[in-house]
Amino acid sequence: MTSSSQYKDSGRAGLEDVDEFVDILEERRRSSDLGYAFRTFNPQPYKGAPSCSTADLNKAVLESQYLSYMAKETGSSVEEVREEVCGILEEMSQNLQLGFIRMMAYTLSKVFKRLFTSILVNMEGLNMLQQAVQESPVILMPNHRSYMDFLAISYILFTYDIPVPVIAAGIPLAGMKMVGEILRRSGAFFIRRAIGSDKLYWAVLSEYVKTIVRRGFAPVEFYVEGLRSRTLKSLLPKLGMMHMVLEPFFKGEVYDITLVPISISYDRVLEESLLAHELLGVPKPKESTTGLLKATKVLQENYGSMHVNFGRPLSVRQLCHGKINRCQFNLVPRDLPQQPSAEAQACVSWLAHLMVRIQEEGLLISPWSLMACMLLQAPTTVLTEEGLLWHQLTEKTLWLRKLALDFGARLNWPGQVPDSDVISSTVALHCSVVQRKAGRVYLVQENEPLRKCPISPEDGVIRMAAPLLMLASYRNQSMHVFVRPAMLATAIRVTESTQRDELFSFFCFLQDVFSNEFIFIPGKSPQDFEEACVLLKKCGAVNFSQQEVMVLDAGSEVLSFLQALLQPFIDSYQIVIPGSVDWH
Ligand SMILES: CCCCCCCCCCCCCCCC(=O)SCCNC(=O)CCNC(=O)[C@H](O)C(C)(C)COP(=O)(O)OP(=O)(O)OC[C@H]1O[C@@H](n2cnc3c(N)ncnc32)[C@H](O)[C@@H]1OP(=O)(O)O
Ligand SMILES: O=C(CO)COP(=O)(O)O
């Protein structure tokens, strides 16, 4: 796979490398949480950058040249602009304080130990991050699946004496009574969700972010996907923040910037049911402190393990070499607000997509995700009425494990436990979605609809739909592993051709169709196609030459599985956009 070579080959055939991942809760279960929260915290910041108080940071933004240009542009007086900017900064600014970090460290120790069996962190990545924060401004870029993501990252950094980040947070979190303020004092800065054409707001936010990057007193963390993915599939990156964090490098204000992709994988996502109901149209509960208190019932459940994989720190200077001509930024005053050039936009978009791809490659695929792929290929009536035979599910899951390993996936499959135990405990963990009864596995049907309104005919559908959507979301956790070969398998079936160029053009058509569905790095279709050919060859499904891709007899099982995996996506697109392609 494209950049998975960045990870050391563990020699354990892709099964979880227990040496690489360390459970940070282990120590927490052995020693005092209070002692942990109050221990010495003395991280080495970027080139010894002095800490920067909230007031200093806001003052720097307020006095920036950038904002006086805004006064000219909007035709308002400097005083009026200043007043408006002060208001925006008051709403936006973080107020990171060590005392609050300690309080959160104590509270989260209790919470994490209740929720998770383990929080596993790759030490190699963390060591590289520790080094990187001293060398240049660091941008932490995790994938976003749960509210647990940002809590866990700050917690890990605090545990390992790395500067805790300031984090771009959606403004609704600021409105939570007390909690909003605690988050602000734990490093959150709040940004409006849809900024639209509010030029002054863009200018203040951008100056705020750039000032943090230039001063480098804390890593900046932001969620390039913009929100928690409801489908557990990566979302297309948003480009606003990405532009802002990169600009100090483009304009030569810093020598380099380091991007750190972080891949967070959950055995079981806390919000699984809420997210599935949102997909069904139930509105998202408003962020509120009472809502948070009500949600404490999640503390009674087990969510298995979470893996946090810190990717190799990437130098923007190296990544952008040959991609952007930075001289263009010397032609106008640095502080003058400018529309980014087409070249800069393309470069930022490419980098954002690359980061999301690297996040995907760093994910650990759970046994449950593989089981979900298999369960969803059974007819719904089998899942709801007859039940799928346990031994069939076991066999199919083990077959898929081999295929996933052939495709270079990193699996979270404990090597030291018998396979049958892994599968049993996985089903037990996901008893909200499937249940095992008399040697068969059934989809759980909810007893009560989530909505507290009168029973309607839709409720029957929702009872089955929510667990099915959860299953689909868990399947999606591994879609990035299979999607390229699955598109080639579909191209082989639809075109009925062996000619490489015909298959390639259908493959590109599919990439176009699914450009909002899966992450494809712009301009990399030939490499994606090549990767698909290589992977199908590796698992013995095809052979290929310069001109042809030939299906092998032994390949039919793999090809049918992959075609069936992509089919629900094709079906839904066909319902929305009925077209002339005969897919069958
Ligand atoms: C020890 C233990 C401690 C524990 C301690 C705990 C810590 C606890 C902390 C809590 C922390 C919570 C953390 C929550 C996590 C989230 O809340 S995630 C959600 C918030 N974060 C993000 O969304 C980040 C990513 N989002 C973005 O980058 C978005 O672009 C922005 C900046 C939010 C803007 O969004 P938007 O308005 O929807 O805009 P977007 O679609 O990106 O762009 C609109 C247009 O404006 C254009 N544009 C871009 N830049 C500009 C510009 N400067 N000027 C004008 N136009 C521009 C774009 O190019 C785009 O144009 P088109 O391409 O549409 O033509
Ligand atoms: O991402 C967010 C905070 O984590 C807020 O956005 P969503 O609640 O829409 O995911």
XYZ file of C-alpha atoms and ligand atoms in Angstrom:
659
model
C 0.000 0.000 0.000
C 1.116 3.519 -0.786
C 2.584 4.755 2.427
C 2.168 1.856 4.789
C 5.859 1.200 4.253
C 6.337 3.923 6.849
C 5.515 1.359 9.500
C 8.139 -1.091 10.537
C 7.479 -4.617 9.356
C 6.651 -6.410 12.553
C 7.225 -9.869 11.094
C 3.968 -10.969 12.739
C 2.046 -11.136 9.476
C 0.166 -7.926 10.293
C -1.459 -9.166 13.484
C -1.278 -6.617 16.266
C 2.302 -5.955 17.225
C 2.057 -6.028 20.994
C 5.608 -4.744 21.359
C 4.851 -1.593 19.455
C 1.648 -0.657 21.286
C 1.655 0.140 24.972
C -1.473 0.208 27.111
C -1.400 3.527 28.926
C -4.177 2.454 31.281
C -2.072 -0.345 32.722
C -0.037 2.031 34.861
C -3.244 3.914 35.760
C -4.739 0.712 37.162
C -1.672 0.210 39.341
C -0.941 3.639 40.810
C -2.716 6.666 42.220
C -4.663 8.853 39.796
C -4.135 11.856 42.021
C -0.373 11.320 42.015
C -0.497 11.018 38.226
C -2.508 14.226 37.795
C -0.185 16.220 40.037
C 3.128 14.852 38.861
C 5.778 17.160 37.347
C 4.825 18.252 33.865
C 7.738 19.852 32.121
C 7.527 19.376 28.366
C 10.201 20.634 25.972
C 8.478 23.043 23.589
C 9.522 24.111 20.077
C 13.028 25.626 20.324
C 12.239 26.501 23.911
C 9.401 28.804 22.761
C 8.200 30.835 25.740
C 4.632 30.141 26.748
C 2.206 32.660 25.364
C -0.619 33.869 27.562
C -4.157 34.233 26.233
C -3.830 37.988 26.541
C -0.527 38.049 24.590
C -1.958 35.919 21.820
C -5.119 37.996 21.498
C -3.079 41.211 21.557
C -0.862 39.958 18.750
C -3.930 39.152 16.647
C -5.608 42.439 17.441
C -2.538 44.427 16.485
C -1.731 42.530 13.349
C -1.378 44.471 10.147
C -3.772 42.011 8.581
C -6.664 43.506 10.499
C -5.942 47.096 9.532
C -6.231 45.992 5.919
C -9.661 44.630 6.839
C -10.673 48.083 8.055
C -9.743 49.514 4.649
C -11.493 46.693 2.830
C -14.755 46.859 4.761
C -14.799 50.684 4.825
C -15.204 50.707 8.642
C -13.061 52.711 11.025
C -10.132 50.963 12.719
C -11.919 51.418 16.055
C -15.064 49.687 14.807
C -13.036 46.798 13.420
C -11.074 46.504 16.687
C -14.268 46.305 18.671
C -15.679 43.611 16.438
C -12.397 41.695 16.516
C -12.345 41.846 20.334
C -15.808 40.255 20.365
C -14.728 37.489 18.002
C -11.590 36.812 20.025
C -13.559 36.624 23.243
C -15.767 33.968 21.686
C -12.866 32.134 20.058
C -9.808 32.162 22.238
C -8.396 29.260 24.188
C -7.187 29.794 27.718
C -4.997 26.770 28.338
C -4.113 26.352 32.010
C -2.120 23.550 33.574
C -4.448 23.389 36.584
C -7.349 22.456 34.318
C -5.251 19.913 32.459
C -4.476 18.273 35.790
C -8.142 18.237 36.741
C -9.010 16.663 33.383
C -6.155 14.176 33.767
C -7.635 12.999 37.054
C -11.228 12.839 35.791
C -10.337 11.164 32.524
C -8.273 8.517 34.315
C -11.441 7.446 36.117
C -13.590 7.643 32.978
C -11.199 5.827 30.650
C -10.688 2.974 33.096
C -14.454 2.460 33.260
C -14.983 2.618 29.516
C -12.002 0.897 27.958
C -10.146 -2.332 28.520
C -7.036 -0.614 27.219
C -5.847 2.490 25.373
C -3.015 1.310 23.179
C -0.490 3.800 21.867
C 2.397 3.197 19.459
C 5.489 4.310 21.330
C 7.575 4.674 18.191
C 5.207 7.337 16.863
C 5.035 9.069 20.214
C 8.836 9.209 20.467
C 9.021 10.752 16.993
C 6.410 13.313 18.014
C 8.357 14.180 21.153
C 11.359 14.939 18.953
C 9.318 16.796 16.321
C 7.713 19.265 18.744
C 11.160 20.589 19.570
C 12.164 21.137 15.962
C 9.297 22.967 14.263
C 5.669 23.950 14.808
C 3.597 20.778 14.910
C 0.086 20.227 13.610
C -1.721 17.189 14.993
C -4.253 15.778 12.548
C -6.353 12.926 13.954
C -9.281 11.214 12.281
C -12.590 11.952 14.001
C -15.010 9.243 15.058
C -15.896 10.102 18.643
C -15.807 12.763 21.339
C -13.222 10.499 22.962
C -10.670 11.389 20.260
C -9.528 14.786 21.517
C -9.770 13.753 25.167
C -7.506 10.758 24.568
C -4.909 12.689 22.582
C -4.409 15.426 25.182
C -4.369 12.752 27.875
C -1.641 10.788 26.093
C 0.469 13.898 25.500
C 0.162 14.893 29.138
C 1.128 11.348 30.180
C 4.297 11.448 28.101
C 5.348 15.006 28.942
C 4.672 16.410 25.479
C 3.150 19.926 25.199
C -0.640 19.567 25.226
C -2.251 20.973 22.091
C -4.607 23.835 21.430
C -7.562 22.391 19.553
C -9.996 23.787 16.994
C -13.462 23.008 18.367
C -16.906 23.615 16.909
C -18.643 26.553 18.585
C -21.612 24.530 19.960
C -19.264 22.992 22.559
C -18.538 26.484 23.936
C -22.212 26.882 24.797
C -22.223 24.005 27.313
C -22.617 25.385 30.839
C -19.311 25.125 32.723
C -18.089 22.380 30.413
C -17.478 24.912 27.614
C -15.236 26.910 29.929
C -13.423 23.788 31.127
C -12.730 22.821 27.520
C -11.502 26.350 26.764
C -9.122 26.154 29.708
C -8.009 22.729 28.554
C -6.918 24.147 25.201
C -10.022 24.384 22.996
C -10.444 27.424 20.759
C -13.879 27.741 19.281
C -14.680 28.252 15.650
C -17.982 28.955 13.979
C -19.236 26.119 11.885
C -20.214 27.705 8.585
C -18.253 30.892 8.154
C -19.517 31.615 4.680
C -18.528 35.023 3.363
C -17.861 36.769 6.703
C -14.513 38.253 5.694
C -13.639 39.695 9.061
C -14.282 36.394 10.822
C -12.091 34.528 8.308
C -9.377 37.132 8.842
C -9.465 36.880 12.651
C -9.565 33.082 12.705
C -6.818 32.809 10.162
C -4.606 35.344 11.983
C -5.293 33.582 15.285
C -4.281 30.179 13.939
C -1.254 31.534 12.062
C -0.017 33.370 15.165
C -0.136 30.131 17.172
C 1.751 28.318 14.414
C 4.386 31.083 14.086
C 4.991 31.239 17.837
C 4.934 27.473 18.187
C 4.262 27.462 21.942
C 1.841 24.540 21.593
C 0.985 22.022 18.882
C -2.212 22.864 16.995
C -4.714 20.030 16.721
C -7.561 20.085 14.241
C -9.963 17.638 12.705
C -9.576 17.991 8.972
C -12.750 15.948 8.398
C -14.638 18.796 10.149
C -16.931 16.565 12.252
C -17.294 13.033 13.575
C -17.889 10.692 10.692
C -21.357 9.226 11.167
C -20.525 6.319 8.859
C -17.075 5.564 10.359
C -15.690 6.052 6.853
C -13.194 8.877 6.319
C -14.793 12.137 5.268
C -13.503 14.415 2.527
C -11.146 16.941 4.090
C -12.240 20.514 4.716
C -9.654 22.952 3.522
C -10.138 26.130 5.600
C -7.955 25.257 8.604
C -5.495 23.431 6.405
C -4.897 26.678 4.453
C -4.411 28.582 7.689
C -1.871 26.260 9.279
C 0.201 26.029 6.089
C 0.308 29.721 5.243
C 3.174 30.631 7.622
C 5.316 28.156 5.700
C 4.135 29.299 2.261
C 4.963 32.877 3.234
C 8.367 31.962 4.647
C 7.461 33.000 8.181
C 8.605 29.649 9.542
C 11.287 27.385 8.092
C 9.121 24.275 8.231
C 5.929 22.865 9.694
C 5.452 19.264 10.805
C 2.190 17.457 10.149
C 1.443 14.460 12.341
C -1.369 12.195 11.112
C -3.030 10.309 13.955
C -5.200 7.251 13.421
C -7.647 6.395 16.161
C -9.372 3.008 15.965
C -12.154 1.887 18.277
C -13.272 -1.662 18.949
C -16.645 -0.129 19.763
C -17.550 3.525 19.283
C -19.310 5.184 22.224
C -21.698 7.085 20.001
C -22.525 4.067 17.773
C -26.263 4.128 18.375
C -26.647 7.928 18.350
C -24.733 8.192 15.089
C -26.846 5.484 13.449
C -30.025 7.257 14.522
C -28.691 10.525 13.151
C -28.182 8.770 9.833
C -31.832 7.812 10.006
C -32.834 11.432 10.433
C -33.199 11.683 14.215
C -31.746 15.127 15.017
C -28.436 15.272 16.856
C -29.049 16.100 20.544
C -27.885 19.650 21.236
C -24.531 19.830 23.030
C -25.441 20.585 26.641
C -24.183 19.866 30.117
C -27.439 18.124 31.064
C -27.084 15.981 27.920
C -23.553 15.096 29.005
C -24.737 14.135 32.496
C -27.500 11.959 31.033
C -24.933 10.304 28.798
C -23.013 9.076 31.851
C -24.984 5.829 31.521
C -22.408 4.869 28.880
C -20.042 4.383 31.816
C -21.849 1.145 32.592
C -20.874 -0.418 29.282
C -17.692 -1.895 27.934
C -16.182 -0.383 24.792
C -13.210 -2.718 24.403
C -9.926 -1.141 23.411
C -8.930 1.934 21.492
C -5.729 2.204 19.478
C -4.061 5.551 18.940
C -1.434 5.373 16.237
C 0.795 8.434 15.939
C 1.995 8.523 12.334
C 5.451 9.502 11.185
C 5.856 13.308 11.434
C 5.892 14.788 7.928
C 7.822 17.863 6.894
C 5.677 20.290 4.900
C 8.878 21.642 3.390
C 9.689 18.223 1.932
C 6.130 17.398 0.949
C 5.655 20.670 -0.904
C 8.983 20.559 -2.687
C 8.239 21.058 -6.389
C 4.519 21.409 -5.680
C 4.373 25.108 -4.976
C 6.395 28.111 -6.014
C 6.706 30.090 -2.793
C 8.255 33.089 -4.609
C 4.726 34.206 -5.531
C 4.228 35.125 -1.858
C 7.148 37.578 -1.990
C 5.395 39.738 -4.571
C 2.781 41.135 -2.191
C 3.013 42.292 1.412
C 2.708 39.260 3.720
C -0.109 40.799 5.726
C -2.291 41.584 2.754
C -5.317 39.258 2.731
C -5.223 37.358 -0.544
C -7.219 34.699 -2.290
C -4.973 31.646 -2.514
C -3.718 30.959 -6.043
C -4.975 27.914 -7.925
C -1.564 26.318 -7.353
C -1.765 26.911 -3.575
C -5.316 25.559 -3.452
C -4.328 22.428 -5.352
C -1.343 21.896 -3.067
C -3.434 22.343 0.105
C -6.127 20.009 -1.199
C -3.535 17.393 -2.146
C -1.912 17.582 1.288
C -5.278 17.350 3.057
C -6.261 14.258 1.057
C -2.839 12.731 1.650
C -3.201 13.199 5.392
C -6.588 11.495 5.438
C -5.162 8.585 3.399
C -2.272 8.233 5.840
C -4.745 8.316 8.721
C -6.578 5.441 7.019
C -3.419 3.441 6.555
C -2.546 3.794 10.231
C -5.900 2.405 11.403
C -6.108 -0.997 13.023
C -8.830 -3.179 11.594
C -10.786 -5.032 14.260
C -12.140 -8.590 13.960
C -15.608 -7.027 14.290
C -15.148 -4.915 11.173
C -14.253 -8.061 9.197
C -17.265 -9.860 10.659
C -19.492 -6.918 9.730
C -18.286 -7.176 6.093
C -19.295 -10.822 6.095
C -22.576 -10.448 7.986
C -23.757 -7.778 5.551
C -23.273 -10.116 2.626
C -25.951 -12.423 4.046
C -29.563 -11.665 3.066
C -31.366 -9.540 5.685
C -33.905 -12.300 6.314
C -31.079 -14.648 7.272
C -29.807 -12.106 9.784
C -33.203 -11.314 11.260
C -35.079 -14.628 11.039
C -33.021 -17.734 10.305
C -29.736 -16.554 11.809
C -26.305 -17.131 10.287
C -24.586 -20.344 11.322
C -21.833 -19.579 13.831
C -19.265 -21.850 12.209
C -19.962 -20.245 8.816
C -19.381 -16.791 10.217
C -16.162 -17.997 11.846
C -14.862 -19.566 8.635
C -15.733 -16.551 6.524
C -14.167 -14.141 8.992
C -10.917 -16.114 9.062
C -10.929 -16.213 5.252
C -11.348 -12.435 5.172
C -8.604 -11.975 7.736
C -6.192 -13.600 5.322
C -7.361 -11.416 2.455
C -7.040 -8.258 4.559
C -3.494 -9.247 5.508
C -2.671 -9.914 1.834
C -3.915 -6.392 1.121
C -1.524 -4.947 3.712
C -4.082 -4.093 6.409
C -2.964 -3.735 10.019
C -5.163 -5.936 12.127
C -6.052 -5.677 15.758
C -6.328 -9.442 16.099
C -4.702 -10.701 19.290
C -2.150 -13.267 18.135
C -1.880 -15.074 21.482
C -5.616 -15.886 21.876
C -7.345 -18.782 20.026
C -9.325 -17.513 17.016
C -12.581 -18.950 18.348
C -12.178 -16.952 21.581
C -11.454 -13.765 19.628
C -14.632 -14.226 17.618
C -16.791 -15.078 20.658
C -15.564 -12.108 22.677
C -16.039 -9.811 19.677
C -19.681 -10.834 19.320
C -20.165 -10.427 23.064
C -18.755 -6.876 22.900
C -21.198 -6.001 20.132
C -24.288 -7.497 21.744
C -26.122 -4.258 20.934
C -25.909 -5.237 17.237
C -25.822 -9.044 17.049
C -26.633 -11.913 19.371
C -25.534 -15.530 19.411
C -28.256 -18.096 20.101
C -28.147 -21.868 19.576
C -25.183 -21.847 17.222
C -26.477 -18.998 15.100
C -25.987 -15.235 14.950
C -28.952 -12.838 14.688
C -29.259 -9.116 14.192
C -30.601 -7.426 17.322
C -33.857 -5.573 16.823
C -34.405 -2.608 19.088
C -37.330 -2.955 21.500
C -38.138 0.685 21.741
C -37.641 3.346 19.134
C -35.296 6.104 20.266
C -37.860 8.823 19.607
C -40.344 9.462 22.358
C -43.237 10.093 19.984
C -46.241 7.890 19.112
C -45.501 4.583 17.359
C -45.528 5.016 13.614
C -45.105 2.504 10.782
C -41.552 3.808 10.385
C -40.647 2.578 13.856
C -40.596 -1.029 12.660
C -38.062 -0.097 10.031
C -36.027 1.929 12.493
C -35.850 -1.012 14.905
C -34.048 -3.034 12.300
C -32.439 -0.144 10.454
C -30.362 1.212 13.334
C -28.525 -2.075 14.080
C -28.071 -2.627 10.333
C -26.594 0.846 9.949
C -24.271 0.220 12.868
C -23.158 -2.959 11.151
C -22.600 -1.031 7.924
C -20.571 1.586 9.784
C -18.333 -1.072 11.298
C -17.919 -2.602 7.838
C -16.905 0.863 6.645
C -13.991 0.854 9.089
C -12.213 -1.461 6.654
C -13.545 -0.177 3.316
C -10.330 1.748 2.611
C -8.446 -1.566 2.600
C -10.698 -3.136 -0.010
C -12.059 -0.274 -2.090
C -9.412 -0.143 -4.827
C -9.372 -3.883 -5.573
C -13.186 -3.855 -5.232
C -13.428 -1.191 -7.946
C -11.178 -3.247 -10.207
C -13.264 -6.367 -9.474
C -16.380 -4.387 -10.444
C -14.703 -3.064 -13.597
C -13.828 -6.654 -14.575
C -17.452 -7.738 -14.120
C -19.117 -4.763 -15.802
C -16.804 -4.355 -18.810
C -16.317 -8.110 -19.282
C -12.970 -7.092 -20.717
C -9.411 -8.153 -20.013
C -7.911 -5.060 -21.667
C -6.065 -2.905 -19.142
C -7.004 0.395 -20.776
C -10.725 -0.445 -20.784
C -10.562 -1.577 -17.190
C -8.596 1.524 -16.254
C -11.119 3.865 -17.809
C -13.994 2.148 -15.955
C -11.930 2.264 -12.766
C -11.505 6.042 -13.251
C -15.239 6.377 -13.881
C -15.886 4.631 -10.536
C -13.384 6.895 -8.806
C -15.281 9.862 -10.179
C -18.634 8.502 -9.055
C -17.323 7.732 -5.590
C -15.154 10.810 -5.198
C -17.342 11.964 -2.284
C -17.590 8.489 -0.799
C -14.004 7.290 -0.478
C -10.707 9.117 -0.220
C -8.713 9.230 -3.455
C -5.710 11.518 -3.647
C -6.244 13.856 -6.620
C -4.170 12.876 -9.660
C -3.260 9.415 -8.385
C -5.651 7.239 -10.405
C -2.877 5.378 -12.310
C -1.168 4.468 -9.027
C -4.502 3.464 -7.462
C -5.226 1.210 -10.437
C -1.749 -0.298 -10.284
C -2.202 -0.914 -6.561
C -5.514 -2.689 -7.237
C -3.854 -4.947 -9.858
C -0.944 -5.771 -7.562
C -3.224 -6.625 -4.629
C -5.510 -8.847 -6.711
C -2.458 -10.605 -8.067
C -1.016 -11.018 -4.594
C -4.105 -12.891 -3.393
C -4.127 -15.080 -6.503
C -7.257 -13.596 -8.107
C -5.692 -12.218 -11.302
C -2.539 -12.115 -13.340
C -1.647 -9.029 -15.312
C 0.659 -7.781 -18.021
C 1.187 -4.389 -19.722
C -1.955 -4.919 -21.811
C -4.180 -7.319 -19.935
C -5.656 -8.297 -16.592
C -6.596 -11.991 -16.645
C -8.905 -13.523 -14.035
C -7.616 -16.789 -12.550
C -9.915 -19.710 -11.715
C -8.932 -19.485 -8.075
C -9.928 -15.825 -8.023
C -13.695 -16.138 -8.215
C -14.304 -16.171 -4.442
C -12.235 -13.031 -3.868
C -13.739 -11.205 -6.848
C -17.330 -12.056 -5.859
C -16.678 -10.922 -2.294
C -15.194 -7.610 -3.452
C -17.958 -6.968 -5.986
C -20.590 -7.655 -3.329
C -18.770 -5.330 -0.919
C -19.055 -2.399 -3.325
C -22.571 -3.260 -4.532
C -24.546 -1.461 -1.767
C -22.695 1.760 -2.641
C -23.447 1.278 -6.330
C -27.098 0.508 -5.548
C -27.565 3.655 -3.498
C -25.946 5.846 -6.146
C -28.135 4.219 -8.792
C -31.260 5.012 -6.806
C -30.231 8.651 -6.533
C -28.786 9.020 -10.041
C -30.315 6.378 -12.310
C -27.901 6.061 -15.224
C -27.309 4.195 -18.403
C -24.563 1.863 -17.177
C -25.621 -1.774 -16.925
C -23.816 -2.822 -13.763
C -24.915 -6.444 -13.707
C -4.691 15.492 30.387
C -6.025 15.529 29.739
C -6.360 16.820 29.126
C -7.707 16.781 28.419
C -7.932 18.027 27.680
C -9.187 17.975 26.926
C -9.156 18.967 25.821
C -10.499 19.184 25.263
C -10.518 20.241 24.253
C -11.807 20.200 23.498
C -11.580 20.204 22.045
C -12.805 19.882 21.287
C -12.494 19.525 19.854
C -13.731 19.165 19.127
C -13.472 18.777 17.715
C -14.361 19.492 16.801
O -15.173 20.266 17.181
S -14.193 19.185 15.079
C -15.058 20.531 14.354
C -14.303 21.805 14.330
N -13.095 21.777 13.565
C -13.069 21.868 12.231
O -14.076 21.899 11.630
C -11.749 21.915 11.558
C -11.853 21.676 10.071
N -12.750 22.635 9.435
C -12.327 23.563 8.545
O -11.149 23.632 8.262
C -13.354 24.446 7.903
O -12.850 24.777 6.670
C -13.680 25.737 8.691
C -12.466 26.575 8.965
C -14.348 25.357 10.018
C -14.660 26.560 7.872
O -15.748 25.785 7.542
P -16.777 26.241 6.404
O -17.277 27.602 6.701
O -17.763 25.129 6.282
O -15.871 26.403 5.200
P -15.253 25.427 4.118
O -16.286 24.566 3.478
O -14.052 24.764 4.646
O -14.813 26.552 3.134
C -15.782 27.434 2.619
C -15.148 28.249 1.575
O -14.347 29.298 2.138
C -13.071 29.342 1.502
N -12.005 29.870 2.365
C -11.030 29.162 2.933
N -10.232 29.977 3.613
C -10.701 31.215 3.467
C -10.296 32.489 3.928
N -9.208 32.648 4.711
N -11.035 33.545 3.593
C -12.116 33.392 2.842
N -12.555 32.214 2.363
C -11.849 31.142 2.676
C -12.847 27.895 1.170
O -11.863 27.778 0.137
C -14.210 27.435 0.703
O -14.460 27.802 -0.611
P -15.147 26.760 -1.633
O -14.179 25.617 -1.717
O -16.439 26.358 -0.988
O -15.292 27.541 -2.859
O -16.847 17.328 15.768
C -17.434 17.784 16.713
C -16.890 17.737 18.077
O -16.158 16.615 18.250
C -18.697 18.393 16.602
O -19.284 18.015 15.408
P -20.285 16.802 15.347
O -20.956 16.714 16.681
O -21.224 17.181 14.255
O -19.487 15.608 15.037
